[in-house]
Amino acid sequence: MTTSEKATYHHGDLKKALTEAGLQVLQQEGLNALSLRRVAREASVSPAAPYRHFTDKHALLIAISEHGFTELESRLRDSKENRPGDIDASGAAYLSFAIENPELYRLMFTQNIMRETEADHDAKERSREAFLRLVETIENGIQNNHIEDTQCHMLALSAWSLVHGVSMLAIDGVLAGSPFEELSHSQIFKTAQSYFKNGWRSKK
Amino acid sequence: MTTSEKATYHHGDLKKALTEAGLQVLQQEGLNALSLRRVAREASVSPAAPYRHFTDKHALLIAISEHGFTELESRLRDSKENRPGDIDASGAAYLSFAIENPELYRLMFTQNIMRETEADHDAKERSREAFLRLVETIENGIQNNHIEDTQCHMLALSAWSLVHGVSMLAIDGVLAGSPFEELSHSQIFKTAQSYFKNGWRSKK
DNA sequence: AATTATAAGTTGACACTGCTTACTTCTATG
DNA sequence: CATAGAAGTAAGCAGTGTCAACTTATAATT
């Protein structure tokens, strides 16, 4: 209905439309419902139309995944601005994103960029960059003057592992019924962190 | 060719055959190649035959997933027997399983038991039990006389989160190119753990 | 301005998938 | 020995990923 959008061209920006439709289907009906034909239908276009913009179904998934990485990164950036140096807040922001977008989050780490496929090379590269920006953001988040780069990198990976693990377990419903369920996201992260700090002592 | 196996029945233990064929396809060609028809073909039966043993495709996946949980649990049990009280060894065993069976491991936490579906109720229940045994095994692994049950549960979840996170990142190729790559699995786990113990200091 | 090249979308088809219904066959039990 | 019921088959529907051949609208060129 908006005049400005329609004027673009014979058909609007179909690639964007397909990606957004795909994202919506993914979030509302899950990965199994996400098909190229369905997305094409959603955009009122023929079943083969998407192939003018994506070489593959995989390429569409990569594009959606890229969108996710960008959004997650921006959330971490926001959290860093609002509470600079507060790594707990960043962890909470990360976890919130995962919990609010379970299907998307799972997709991001399932149809992974690193995996070797023949899919659309450009999209793959852009997605990979978005992913690396995320890693960078995480590293910046725990930047420390007193340690060197290598240590910082490992620190980042360790922290990320914990948050990623909690996110996955939360998404998969493993936390349901556990004491974790009662806590807020921020508290979950804090608790896990404090337990790690205090160390886990085994019997022996 | 073996006489004893053929004598079982009109057709052997098809349910088991299908599950094993499914596992093999999953590991060798990935989740996308894993279809009911393909598995049926692999077991030399008609396309609809599996439906006498699985209500759903999902039910087959649940069965395969259950197999995975049982195997992982047994590995953790072994590790505990061989090196009682050595939680690092358990973590390494866990990580090894994930790295050796990436597709299976991903499936286990993707087609999760907790998710609400109409699938084969029995299989779902058995799989859920296998899963809970795993949680129990993990909790037993870090059992501690000095802390109460609730704390122990949270400790287990925290430790699990870390190992699960490292496993996922490793599977997804995120660790490739990082300092982690140089280390053995056991060392990866130890390193992450030690970093957590020492704490991560932020600038502020 | 008319022509042409090309990007974008359509049509129709193939092989494959999950799943269902109706049918057959074997096996175990009364 | 008869037969109920479990196990497997056959045929078919709707949906899917993908491709080749075709059409059309836009952009570029003369």
Coordinates of C-alpha atoms (C1' of nucleotides) in Angstrom, one line a residue:
Chain A
M1 CA 0.0 0.0 0.0
T2 CA 2.9 2.4 0.7
T3 CA 3.6 4.2 -2.5
S4 CA 7.3 4.7 -1.9
E5 CA 8.0 1.0 -1.5
K6 CA 6.2 -0.2 -4.6
A7 CA 8.0 2.3 -6.8
T8 CA 11.3 0.5 -6.3
Y9 CA 11.1 -1.8 -9.3
H10 CA 9.0 -4.5 -10.9
H11 CA 8.8 -6.3 -7.6
G12 CA 10.2 -4.9 -4.4
D13 CA 13.3 -6.1 -2.7
L14 CA 12.4 -9.8 -2.9
K15 CA 15.6 -11.1 -1.3
K16 CA 14.9 -9.1 1.8
A17 CA 11.2 -10.1 1.8
L18 CA 12.2 -13.8 1.5
T19 CA 14.6 -13.5 4.4
E20 CA 12.1 -11.8 6.6
A21 CA 9.3 -14.2 5.7
G22 CA 11.7 -17.1 6.4
L23 CA 12.6 -15.6 9.8
Q24 CA 9.0 -15.3 10.7
V25 CA 8.1 -18.8 9.7
L26 CA 11.1 -20.1 11.6
Q27 CA 10.2 -18.3 14.8
Q28 CA 6.5 -19.0 14.7
E29 CA 6.4 -22.6 13.3
G30 CA 9.8 -24.0 13.7
L31 CA 12.5 -25.2 11.4
N32 CA 10.5 -28.1 10.0
A33 CA 7.9 -25.7 8.6
L34 CA 10.6 -23.5 6.9
S35 CA 10.7 -24.5 3.2
L36 CA 11.7 -22.5 0.2
R37 CA 8.3 -23.0 -1.4
R38 CA 6.5 -21.9 1.8
V39 CA 8.6 -18.7 1.9
A40 CA 8.0 -18.1 -1.7
R41 CA 4.2 -18.5 -1.1
E42 CA 4.5 -16.1 1.8
A43 CA 6.1 -13.5 -0.5
S44 CA 3.4 -14.1 -3.2
V45 CA 5.9 -15.3 -5.7
S46 CA 6.4 -18.5 -7.7
P47 CA 8.1 -21.6 -6.1
A48 CA 11.2 -21.2 -8.2
A49 CA 11.6 -17.4 -7.7
P50 CA 13.9 -17.7 -4.6
Y51 CA 16.5 -19.4 -6.8
R52 CA 17.2 -16.0 -8.4
H53 CA 18.4 -14.8 -5.0
F54 CA 19.6 -17.9 -3.2
T55 CA 21.6 -20.7 -4.8
D56 CA 20.3 -23.1 -2.3
K57 CA 17.9 -23.7 0.6
H58 CA 21.1 -23.7 2.7
A59 CA 21.9 -20.2 1.4
L60 CA 18.5 -18.9 2.7
L61 CA 19.3 -20.4 6.1
I62 CA 22.7 -18.8 6.1
A63 CA 21.1 -15.4 5.4
I64 CA 18.6 -15.8 8.2
S65 CA 21.4 -16.9 10.5
E66 CA 23.5 -13.9 9.5
H67 CA 20.5 -11.7 10.5
G68 CA 20.6 -13.4 13.9
F69 CA 24.3 -12.8 14.4
T70 CA 23.9 -9.2 13.6
E71 CA 21.0 -8.8 16.0
L72 CA 22.8 -10.6 18.8
E73 CA 25.9 -8.6 18.3
S74 CA 24.0 -5.3 18.5
R75 CA 22.4 -6.4 21.8
L76 CA 25.8 -7.1 23.3
R77 CA 27.0 -3.8 22.1
D78 CA 24.0 -2.1 23.7
S79 CA 24.6 -3.9 26.9
K80 CA 28.2 -2.8 26.9
E81 CA 27.2 0.8 26.3
N82 CA 24.6 0.8 29.1
R83 CA 26.7 -1.0 31.6
P84 CA 30.3 -0.8 30.5
G85 CA 32.5 -3.4 32.1
D86 CA 29.6 -5.4 33.6
I87 CA 30.2 -8.8 32.1
D88 CA 27.2 -10.2 33.9
A89 CA 24.9 -7.9 32.1
S90 CA 26.4 -9.0 28.8
G91 CA 25.9 -12.6 29.7
A92 CA 22.3 -11.9 30.7
A93 CA 21.7 -10.1 27.4
Y94 CA 23.2 -13.0 25.5
L95 CA 21.0 -15.5 27.3
S96 CA 17.9 -13.3 26.8
F97 CA 18.4 -13.3 23.1
A98 CA 18.7 -17.1 23.0
I99 CA 15.6 -17.6 25.1
E100 CA 13.6 -15.1 23.2
N101 CA 14.6 -16.6 19.8
P102 CA 15.2 -20.3 20.4
E103 CA 14.7 -21.5 16.9
L104 CA 16.8 -18.7 15.4
Y105 CA 19.6 -19.3 18.0
R106 CA 19.7 -23.0 17.3
L107 CA 19.8 -22.4 13.6
M108 CA 22.7 -20.0 14.0
F109 CA 24.9 -22.7 15.5
T110 CA 23.5 -25.6 13.5
Q111 CA 23.6 -24.5 9.9
N112 CA 27.0 -23.2 10.8
I113 CA 29.0 -20.9 8.6
M114 CA 32.2 -22.9 9.2
R115 CA 30.8 -26.1 7.8
E116 CA 31.9 -26.8 4.3
T117 CA 29.2 -26.5 1.7
E118 CA 28.8 -25.3 -1.9
A119 CA 26.3 -22.6 -0.8
D120 CA 26.3 -19.0 -2.0
H121 CA 29.8 -17.9 -1.4
D122 CA 29.0 -14.2 -0.8
A123 CA 26.3 -14.8 1.8
K124 CA 28.6 -17.3 3.5
E125 CA 31.4 -14.8 3.7
R126 CA 29.1 -12.1 5.0
S127 CA 27.7 -14.4 7.6
R128 CA 31.2 -15.5 8.6
E129 CA 32.1 -11.9 9.1
A130 CA 29.0 -11.2 11.2
F131 CA 30.0 -14.2 13.3
L132 CA 33.6 -13.0 13.7
R133 CA 32.3 -9.6 14.8
L134 CA 30.3 -11.4 17.5
V135 CA 33.5 -13.1 18.7
E136 CA 35.3 -9.7 18.7
T137 CA 32.4 -8.2 20.7
I138 CA 32.7 -10.9 23.2
E139 CA 36.4 -10.5 23.5
N140 CA 36.1 -6.7 23.9
G141 CA 33.5 -7.3 26.6
I142 CA 36.1 -8.9 28.8
Q143 CA 39.1 -7.0 27.7
N144 CA 41.6 -6.6 30.4
N145 CA 44.7 -4.5 30.5
H146 CA 46.7 -6.9 32.6
I147 CA 46.6 -10.0 30.3
E148 CA 47.9 -10.6 26.9
D149 CA 45.9 -11.2 23.7
T150 CA 46.1 -15.0 23.7
Q151 CA 44.9 -15.2 27.3
C152 CA 42.2 -12.8 26.5
H153 CA 41.1 -14.9 23.6
M154 CA 40.9 -18.0 25.8
L155 CA 39.1 -16.1 28.5
A156 CA 36.5 -15.0 26.0
L157 CA 36.1 -18.5 24.7
S158 CA 35.7 -19.9 28.2
A159 CA 33.1 -17.3 29.1
W160 CA 31.3 -17.8 25.9
S161 CA 31.3 -21.6 26.4
L162 CA 29.5 -21.1 29.7
V163 CA 26.9 -18.7 28.3
H164 CA 26.4 -20.8 25.2
G165 CA 26.0 -23.9 27.3
V166 CA 23.5 -22.3 29.6
S167 CA 21.6 -20.9 26.7
M168 CA 21.4 -24.3 25.0
L169 CA 20.3 -26.1 28.1
A170 CA 17.7 -23.4 28.7
I171 CA 16.4 -23.6 25.2
D172 CA 16.2 -27.3 25.3
G173 CA 14.1 -27.2 28.5
V174 CA 16.8 -28.9 30.6
L175 CA 16.7 -26.1 33.2
A176 CA 13.0 -26.6 33.7
G177 CA 12.3 -28.1 37.1
S178 CA 15.8 -27.2 38.3
P179 CA 16.6 -24.5 40.9
F180 CA 17.8 -22.4 37.9
E181 CA 14.2 -21.9 36.8
E182 CA 13.3 -19.7 39.7
L183 CA 16.1 -17.3 39.0
S184 CA 16.2 -14.4 36.5
H185 CA 18.5 -14.7 33.5
S186 CA 21.0 -12.4 35.1
Q187 CA 21.0 -14.4 38.3
I188 CA 21.4 -17.6 36.4
F189 CA 24.6 -16.3 34.9
K190 CA 25.9 -14.9 38.1
T191 CA 25.3 -18.1 40.0
A192 CA 27.0 -20.3 37.5
Q193 CA 29.9 -17.9 37.4
S194 CA 30.3 -17.8 41.2
Y195 CA 30.2 -21.5 41.4
F196 CA 33.0 -21.7 38.9
K197 CA 35.0 -19.2 40.9
N198 CA 34.6 -21.1 44.1
G199 CA 35.6 -24.2 42.4
W200 CA 34.0 -27.6 42.5
R201 CA 35.6 -29.9 45.0
S202 CA 35.3 -33.6 44.3
K203 CA 35.4 -36.2 47.1
K204 CA 38.9 -37.3 46.5
Chain B
M1 CA 24.4 -65.4 6.5
T2 CA 24.5 -66.2 10.2
T3 CA 22.0 -68.9 10.9
S4 CA 21.1 -67.9 14.4
E5 CA 20.1 -64.4 13.5
K6 CA 17.8 -65.4 10.6
A7 CA 15.9 -67.9 12.7
T8 CA 14.5 -65.2 14.9
Y9 CA 11.3 -64.6 13.1
H10 CA 9.8 -63.9 9.7
H11 CA 12.0 -60.8 9.6
G12 CA 14.7 -60.1 12.1
D13 CA 14.4 -57.5 14.8
L14 CA 13.4 -54.7 12.4
K15 CA 13.1 -52.0 14.9
K16 CA 16.7 -52.4 16.0
A17 CA 17.8 -52.7 12.4
L18 CA 16.1 -49.4 11.5
T19 CA 17.6 -47.6 14.5
E20 CA 21.1 -48.8 13.7
A21 CA 20.7 -48.0 10.0
G22 CA 19.4 -44.6 11.0
L23 CA 22.4 -44.0 13.2
Q24 CA 24.8 -45.0 10.5
V25 CA 23.2 -42.7 7.9
L26 CA 23.2 -39.9 10.4
Q27 CA 26.8 -40.2 11.2
Q28 CA 28.0 -40.8 7.7
E29 CA 25.8 -38.4 5.7
G30 CA 24.2 -36.0 8.2
L31 CA 20.8 -35.3 9.4
N32 CA 19.5 -34.1 6.0
A33 CA 20.1 -37.5 4.5
L34 CA 18.3 -39.3 7.3
S35 CA 14.8 -40.1 6.0
L36 CA 12.4 -42.9 7.0
R37 CA 12.4 -44.1 3.4
R38 CA 16.1 -44.2 3.2
V39 CA 16.4 -46.1 6.4
A40 CA 13.7 -48.6 5.2
R41 CA 15.7 -49.1 2.0
E42 CA 18.8 -49.7 4.0
A43 CA 17.0 -52.4 5.9
S44 CA 15.6 -53.9 2.7
V45 CA 11.9 -53.4 3.6
S46 CA 9.1 -51.4 2.0
P47 CA 8.8 -47.6 2.6
A48 CA 5.9 -47.9 4.9
A49 CA 7.3 -50.7 7.1
P50 CA 8.9 -48.4 9.7
Y51 CA 5.4 -47.2 10.6
R52 CA 4.8 -50.6 12.3
H53 CA 7.6 -49.7 14.8
F54 CA 7.6 -45.9 14.9
T55 CA 4.6 -43.7 14.9
D56 CA 6.5 -40.9 13.4
K57 CA 9.8 -39.8 11.9
H58 CA 10.3 -38.0 15.1
A59 CA 9.9 -41.3 17.0
L60 CA 12.9 -42.7 15.1
L61 CA 15.0 -39.7 15.9
I62 CA 14.0 -40.1 19.5
A63 CA 15.1 -43.7 19.4
I64 CA 18.5 -42.8 17.9
S65 CA 18.8 -40.0 20.4
E66 CA 18.2 -42.4 23.2
H67 CA 20.9 -44.6 22.0
G68 CA 23.2 -41.6 22.1
F69 CA 22.3 -40.8 25.7
T70 CA 22.9 -44.3 26.8
E71 CA 26.3 -44.4 25.1
L72 CA 27.4 -41.1 26.5
E73 CA 26.3 -42.1 30.0
S74 CA 28.2 -45.3 29.8
R75 CA 31.3 -43.4 28.8
L76 CA 31.0 -41.1 31.8
R77 CA 30.5 -44.2 34.0
D78 CA 33.6 -45.7 32.6
S79 CA 35.6 -42.6 33.1
K80 CA 34.4 -42.4 36.7
E81 CA 35.4 -46.0 37.3
N82 CA 38.9 -45.6 35.8
R83 CA 39.6 -42.2 37.5
P84 CA 37.2 -41.8 40.4
G85 CA 36.8 -38.2 41.6
D86 CA 38.7 -36.8 38.6
I87 CA 36.1 -34.5 37.2
D88 CA 38.5 -33.3 34.5
A89 CA 38.6 -36.8 33.0
S90 CA 34.8 -36.9 32.9
G91 CA 34.7 -33.6 31.1
A92 CA 37.3 -34.8 28.6
A93 CA 35.3 -38.0 28.1
Y94 CA 32.1 -36.0 27.5
L95 CA 33.9 -33.7 25.0
S96 CA 35.4 -36.7 23.2
F97 CA 32.0 -38.2 22.7
A98 CA 30.7 -35.0 21.2
I99 CA 33.6 -34.6 18.9
E100 CA 33.5 -38.2 17.8
N101 CA 29.8 -38.1 17.2
P102 CA 29.0 -34.5 16.2
E103 CA 25.7 -35.2 14.3
L104 CA 24.5 -37.6 17.0
Y105 CA 25.3 -35.2 19.7
R106 CA 23.6 -32.3 18.0
L107 CA 20.5 -34.5 17.4
M108 CA 20.4 -35.4 21.1
F109 CA 19.9 -31.8 22.1
T110 CA 17.9 -30.7 19.1
Q111 CA 15.1 -33.1 18.8
N112 CA 14.9 -32.9 22.5
I113 CA 12.8 -35.2 24.6
M114 CA 11.4 -32.3 26.6
R115 CA 9.8 -30.7 23.6
E116 CA 6.0 -31.3 23.4
T117 CA 5.0 -33.6 20.5
E118 CA 2.6 -36.4 19.9
A119 CA 5.3 -38.9 19.2
D120 CA 5.5 -42.4 20.4
H121 CA 4.9 -42.1 24.1
D122 CA 6.9 -45.1 25.2
A123 CA 10.0 -44.2 23.3
K124 CA 9.8 -40.7 24.5
E125 CA 9.6 -41.8 28.1
R126 CA 12.5 -44.2 27.8
S127 CA 14.6 -41.5 26.1
R128 CA 13.6 -39.1 28.9
E129 CA 14.8 -41.7 31.5
A130 CA 18.1 -42.1 29.6
F131 CA 18.5 -38.4 29.7
L132 CA 17.8 -38.2 33.4
R133 CA 20.3 -40.9 34.1
L134 CA 22.8 -38.8 32.3
V135 CA 22.0 -35.8 34.6
E136 CA 22.3 -38.1 37.6
T137 CA 25.7 -39.4 36.4
I138 CA 26.9 -35.9 36.0
E139 CA 25.7 -35.0 39.5
N140 CA 27.3 -38.1 41.0
G141 CA 30.5 -37.1 39.3
I142 CA 30.9 -34.0 41.3
Q143 CA 29.2 -35.3 44.4
N144 CA 30.5 -33.5 47.5
N145 CA 29.9 -34.3 51.1
H146 CA 30.1 -30.7 52.2
I147 CA 27.3 -29.3 50.2
E148 CA 23.6 -29.9 50.1
D149 CA 21.6 -31.4 47.3
T150 CA 20.4 -28.2 45.8
Q151 CA 23.8 -26.8 45.6
C152 CA 25.1 -30.0 44.2
H153 CA 22.4 -29.8 41.5
M154 CA 23.4 -26.3 40.5
L155 CA 27.1 -27.2 40.6
A156 CA 26.3 -30.0 38.2
L157 CA 24.4 -27.8 35.9
S158 CA 27.1 -25.2 35.9
A159 CA 29.8 -27.7 35.1
W160 CA 27.5 -29.3 32.5
S161 CA 26.9 -25.9 30.9
L162 CA 30.6 -25.4 30.4
V163 CA 31.2 -28.8 29.0
H164 CA 28.2 -28.6 26.8
G165 CA 29.2 -25.1 25.6
V166 CA 32.7 -26.2 24.8
S167 CA 31.4 -29.3 23.0
M168 CA 29.0 -27.3 20.8
L169 CA 31.6 -24.7 19.9
A170 CA 34.0 -27.4 19.1
I171 CA 31.5 -29.3 16.9
D172 CA 30.6 -26.1 15.1
G173 CA 34.2 -25.4 14.3
V174 CA 34.4 -22.3 16.4
L175 CA 37.5 -23.5 18.2
A176 CA 39.3 -23.9 14.9
G177 CA 42.0 -21.4 14.6
S178 CA 41.9 -20.5 18.2
P179 CA 44.6 -21.4 20.8
F180 CA 42.2 -24.1 22.0
E181 CA 42.9 -26.1 18.9
E182 CA 46.4 -26.9 19.9
L183 CA 45.4 -28.5 23.1
S184 CA 44.1 -31.9 23.8
H185 CA 40.5 -32.3 24.9
S186 CA 41.4 -32.9 28.5
Q187 CA 43.6 -29.7 28.4
I188 CA 40.8 -27.7 26.9
F189 CA 38.5 -28.5 29.7
K190 CA 41.2 -27.9 32.4
T191 CA 42.1 -24.6 30.9
A192 CA 38.6 -23.3 30.8
Q193 CA 38.0 -24.5 34.3
S194 CA 41.1 -22.8 35.6
Y195 CA 40.2 -19.6 34.0
F196 CA 36.9 -19.6 35.6
K197 CA 38.4 -20.3 39.0
N198 CA 40.8 -17.4 38.6
G199 CA 38.0 -15.2 37.6
W200 CA 37.8 -12.8 34.8
R201 CA 38.5 -9.3 35.8
S202 CA 36.9 -6.5 33.8
K203 CA 38.4 -3.1 33.5
K204 CA 36.1 -1.3 35.9
Chain C
dA1 C1' 13.6 6.6 -29.2
dA2 C1' 14.1 2.0 -30.7
dT3 C1' 16.6 -2.0 -29.9
dT4 C1' 18.8 -5.2 -27.4
dA5 C1' 20.8 -7.6 -23.4
dT6 C1' 20.0 -9.2 -19.0
dA7 C1' 18.2 -9.6 -14.5
dA8 C1' 13.9 -11.3 -12.3
dG9 C1' 9.9 -14.2 -12.2
dT10 C1' 7.0 -18.2 -14.2
dT11 C1' 5.9 -22.9 -15.8
dG12 C1' 6.3 -27.5 -15.8
dA13 C1' 8.6 -31.3 -14.5
dC14 C1' 11.6 -35.0 -11.9
dA15 C1' 12.8 -37.5 -8.0
dC16 C1' 12.3 -37.5 -3.4
dT17 C1' 9.9 -37.1 1.2
dG18 C1' 6.3 -38.0 5.3
dC19 C1' 2.3 -40.3 5.9
dT20 C1' -2.3 -42.8 5.2
dT21 C1' -5.5 -46.4 3.7
dA22 C1' -6.4 -50.8 2.1
dC23 C1' -4.6 -55.1 1.2
dT24 C1' -1.7 -59.4 2.1
dT25 C1' 1.0 -62.7 4.7
dC26 C1' 3.0 -64.8 8.3
dT27 C1' 3.0 -66.3 13.3
dA28 C1' 1.5 -67.3 17.6
dT29 C1' -2.1 -68.9 20.3
dG30 C1' -6.9 -71.0 21.5
Chain D
dC1 C1' -6.3 -76.7 12.8
dA2 C1' -8.4 -72.5 12.6
dT3 C1' -7.9 -67.8 13.2
dA4 C1' -6.9 -63.2 15.4
dG5 C1' -3.5 -60.0 15.2
dA6 C1' 1.1 -58.5 14.3
dA7 C1' 4.3 -57.4 10.5
dG8 C1' 5.1 -56.1 5.9
dT9 C1' 3.4 -54.5 1.1
dA10 C1' 1.2 -51.6 -2.6
dA11 C1' -0.6 -47.6 -4.1
dG12 C1' -1.3 -43.0 -3.6
dC13 C1' -1.6 -37.9 -1.8
dA14 C1' 0.3 -33.6 -0.7
dG15 C1' 4.4 -31.4 -0.1
dT16 C1' 9.5 -30.6 -0.9
dG17 C1' 14.3 -29.2 -3.3
dT18 C1' 15.9 -28.4 -7.6
dC19 C1' 16.4 -27.7 -12.6
dA20 C1' 15.7 -26.4 -17.6
dA21 C1' 13.1 -23.8 -20.7
dC22 C1' 10.3 -20.0 -21.2
dT23 C1' 8.4 -15.1 -20.6
dT24 C1' 8.7 -10.3 -19.1
dA25 C1' 10.1 -6.1 -17.3
dT26 C1' 14.0 -3.1 -16.6
dA27 C1' 18.7 -1.1 -18.0
dA28 C1' 22.0 -0.2 -21.3
dT29 C1' 23.4 0.8 -26.0
dT30 C1' 23.2 2.6 -30.4

